[in-house]
Coordinates of C-alpha atoms in Angstrom, one line a residue:
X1 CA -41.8 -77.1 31.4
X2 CA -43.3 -73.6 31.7
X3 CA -44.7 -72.0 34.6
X4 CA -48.5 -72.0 35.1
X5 CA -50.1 -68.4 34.6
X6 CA -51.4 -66.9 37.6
X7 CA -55.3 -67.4 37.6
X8 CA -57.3 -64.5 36.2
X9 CA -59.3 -62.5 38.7
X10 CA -63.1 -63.1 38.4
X11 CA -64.9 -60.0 37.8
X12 CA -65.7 -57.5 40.9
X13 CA -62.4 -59.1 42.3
X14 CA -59.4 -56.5 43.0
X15 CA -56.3 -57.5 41.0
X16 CA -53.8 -58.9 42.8
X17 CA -50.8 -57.1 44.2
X18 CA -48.2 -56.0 42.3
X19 CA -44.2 -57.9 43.4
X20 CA -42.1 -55.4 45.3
X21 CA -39.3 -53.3 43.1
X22 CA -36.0 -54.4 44.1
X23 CA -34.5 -53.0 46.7
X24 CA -31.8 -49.7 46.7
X25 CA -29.6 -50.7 49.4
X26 CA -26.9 -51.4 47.2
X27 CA -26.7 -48.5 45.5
X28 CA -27.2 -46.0 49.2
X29 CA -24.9 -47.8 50.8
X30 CA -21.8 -47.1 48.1
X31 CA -22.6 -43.7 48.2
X32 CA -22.1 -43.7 52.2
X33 CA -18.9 -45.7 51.7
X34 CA -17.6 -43.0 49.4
X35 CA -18.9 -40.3 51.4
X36 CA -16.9 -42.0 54.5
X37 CA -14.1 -42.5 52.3
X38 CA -13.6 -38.8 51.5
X39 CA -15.1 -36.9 54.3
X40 CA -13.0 -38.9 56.9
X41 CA -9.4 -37.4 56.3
X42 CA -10.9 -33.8 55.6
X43 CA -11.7 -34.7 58.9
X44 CA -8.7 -35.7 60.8
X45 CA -7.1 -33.1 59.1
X46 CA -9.2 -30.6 60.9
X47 CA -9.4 -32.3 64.2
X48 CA -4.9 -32.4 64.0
X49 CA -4.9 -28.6 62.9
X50 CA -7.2 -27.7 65.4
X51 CA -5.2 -30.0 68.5
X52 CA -1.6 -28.9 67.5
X53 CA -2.8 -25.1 67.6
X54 CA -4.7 -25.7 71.0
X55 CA -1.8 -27.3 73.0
X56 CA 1.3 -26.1 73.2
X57 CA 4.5 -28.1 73.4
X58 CA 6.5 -26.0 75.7
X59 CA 6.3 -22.4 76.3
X60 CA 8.9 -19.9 77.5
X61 CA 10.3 -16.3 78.0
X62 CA 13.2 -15.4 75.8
X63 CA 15.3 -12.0 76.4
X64 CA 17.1 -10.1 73.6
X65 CA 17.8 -7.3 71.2
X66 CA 14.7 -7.1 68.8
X67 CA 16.3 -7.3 65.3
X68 CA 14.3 -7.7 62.5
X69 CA 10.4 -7.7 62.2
X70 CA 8.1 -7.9 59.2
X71 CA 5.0 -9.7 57.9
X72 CA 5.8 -12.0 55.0
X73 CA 4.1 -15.1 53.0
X74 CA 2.8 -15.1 49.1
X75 CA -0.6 -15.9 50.2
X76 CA -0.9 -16.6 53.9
X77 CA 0.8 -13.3 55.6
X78 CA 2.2 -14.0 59.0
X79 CA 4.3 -11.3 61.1
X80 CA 7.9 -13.0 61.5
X81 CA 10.6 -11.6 63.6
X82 CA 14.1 -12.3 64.6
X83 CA 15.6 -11.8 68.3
X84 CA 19.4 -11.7 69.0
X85 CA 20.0 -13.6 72.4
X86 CA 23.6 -12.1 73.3
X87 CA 25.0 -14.1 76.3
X88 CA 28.5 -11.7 76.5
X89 CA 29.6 -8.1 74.9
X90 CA 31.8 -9.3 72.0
X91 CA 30.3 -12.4 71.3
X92 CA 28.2 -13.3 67.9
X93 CA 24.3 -13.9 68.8
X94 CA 22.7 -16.3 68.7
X95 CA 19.6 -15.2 66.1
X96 CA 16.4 -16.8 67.4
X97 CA 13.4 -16.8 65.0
X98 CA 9.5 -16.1 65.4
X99 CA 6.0 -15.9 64.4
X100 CA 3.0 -13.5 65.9
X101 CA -0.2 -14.1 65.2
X102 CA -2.3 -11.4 66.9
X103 CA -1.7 -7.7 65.4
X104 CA -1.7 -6.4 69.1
X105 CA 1.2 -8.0 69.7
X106 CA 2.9 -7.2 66.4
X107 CA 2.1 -3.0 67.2
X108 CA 4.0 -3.4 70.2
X109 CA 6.8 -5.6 68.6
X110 CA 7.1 -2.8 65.8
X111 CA 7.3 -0.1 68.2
X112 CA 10.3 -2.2 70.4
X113 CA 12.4 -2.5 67.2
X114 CA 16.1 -2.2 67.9
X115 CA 15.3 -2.2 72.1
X116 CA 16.1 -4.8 74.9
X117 CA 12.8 -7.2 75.2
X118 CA 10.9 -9.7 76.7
X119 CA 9.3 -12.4 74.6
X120 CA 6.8 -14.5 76.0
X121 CA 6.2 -17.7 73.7
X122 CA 4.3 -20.5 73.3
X123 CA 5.6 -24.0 70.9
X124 CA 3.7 -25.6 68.6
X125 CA 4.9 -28.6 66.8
X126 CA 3.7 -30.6 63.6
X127 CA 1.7 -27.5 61.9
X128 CA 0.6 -29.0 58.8
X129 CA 1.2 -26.0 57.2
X130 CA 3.6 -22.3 57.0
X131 CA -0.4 -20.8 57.0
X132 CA 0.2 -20.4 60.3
X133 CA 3.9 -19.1 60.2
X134 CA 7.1 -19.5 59.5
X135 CA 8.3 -21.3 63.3
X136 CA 7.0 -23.5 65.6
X137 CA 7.1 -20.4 68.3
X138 CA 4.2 -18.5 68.3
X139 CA 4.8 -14.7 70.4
X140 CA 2.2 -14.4 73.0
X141 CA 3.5 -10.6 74.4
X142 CA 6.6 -8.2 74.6
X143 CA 8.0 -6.4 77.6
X144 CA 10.3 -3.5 77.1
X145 CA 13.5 -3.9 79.2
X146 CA 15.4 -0.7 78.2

C-alpha cells in the first residue's frame, strides 16, 4: 500500500509548510561533552597549583651559616640555596636545602653568603612541578646575625 499524496493547493492558496530539519542536539551536545572532557582537568590542575602555592603547610625560622646560593633550572630558573644548621663546634652540619622566589630576597641572601642568618620559611607540599623550585621550603626573608 502507498501513501496517498498530499492534496494539491488550489490556486491563490499559499503552499503548505515545509516539515522541520532535524534537530542538532546530537551533534552540540558531543561537542560540550568533549569540551567538558578536556577543559575539566586543565582545570583542576590550575585550581591545585594555585591552592598548594596559597597555603602553606608549616612555616618556620631556621638559623645557620649561609653556604651555597645560586639560581639553577634548564628552563624554569629558581634561586636555590643551602644552609648549614651546626648544633656544636666540631660537629658535621646538618645541610638544609631551599628555594627563593622573590629577587629581593635573593639580593639580600647573595650579599649574606658565608655569614650567620636568619631564614624565615614558609612549606609547601605536593607542587606539581620543580617550576616552582627545587624544595618544598620557599624563603620568605633573611636576617643577618653576625
Amino acid at each position: 500500500m502507498t501513501d496517498p499524496l498530499p492534496p494539491e493547493p488550489e490556486p491563490g492558496e499559499p503552499p503548505p509548510p515545509a516539515p522541520p530539519p532535524p534537530p542538532q542536539r546530537k551533534r552540540r551536545r558531543w561537542r560540550l561533552w568533549l569540551a567538558v572532557a578536556l577543559l575539566s582537568p586543565i582545570l583542576l590542575f590550575v585550581l591545585y597549583t594555585v591552592g598548594a602555592l596559597s597555603w602553606s603547610y608549616s612555616e618556620g625560622t631556621r638559623a645557620g651559616y649561609l653556604q651555597k646560593f645560586s639560581k639553577k633550572g634548564w628552563v624554569c630558573k629558581t634561586w636555590e640555596g643551602e644552609l648549614a644548621l651546626t648544633t656544636v663546634p666540631g660537629v658535621a652540619p646538618t645541610l638544609w636545602e631551599f628555594t627563593v622566589r622573590h629577587d629581593a630576597t635573593a639580593r639580600q641572601l647573595n650579599v649574606a653568603l658565608g655569614r650567620r642568618v636568619l631564614l624565615f620559611y614558609r612549606e609547601h607540599r605536593g607542587l606539581p612541578s620543580r617550576c616552582f623550585g627545587e624544595t618544598s621550603y620557599f624563603v620568605d626573608s633573611v636576617k643577618i646575625v653576625q
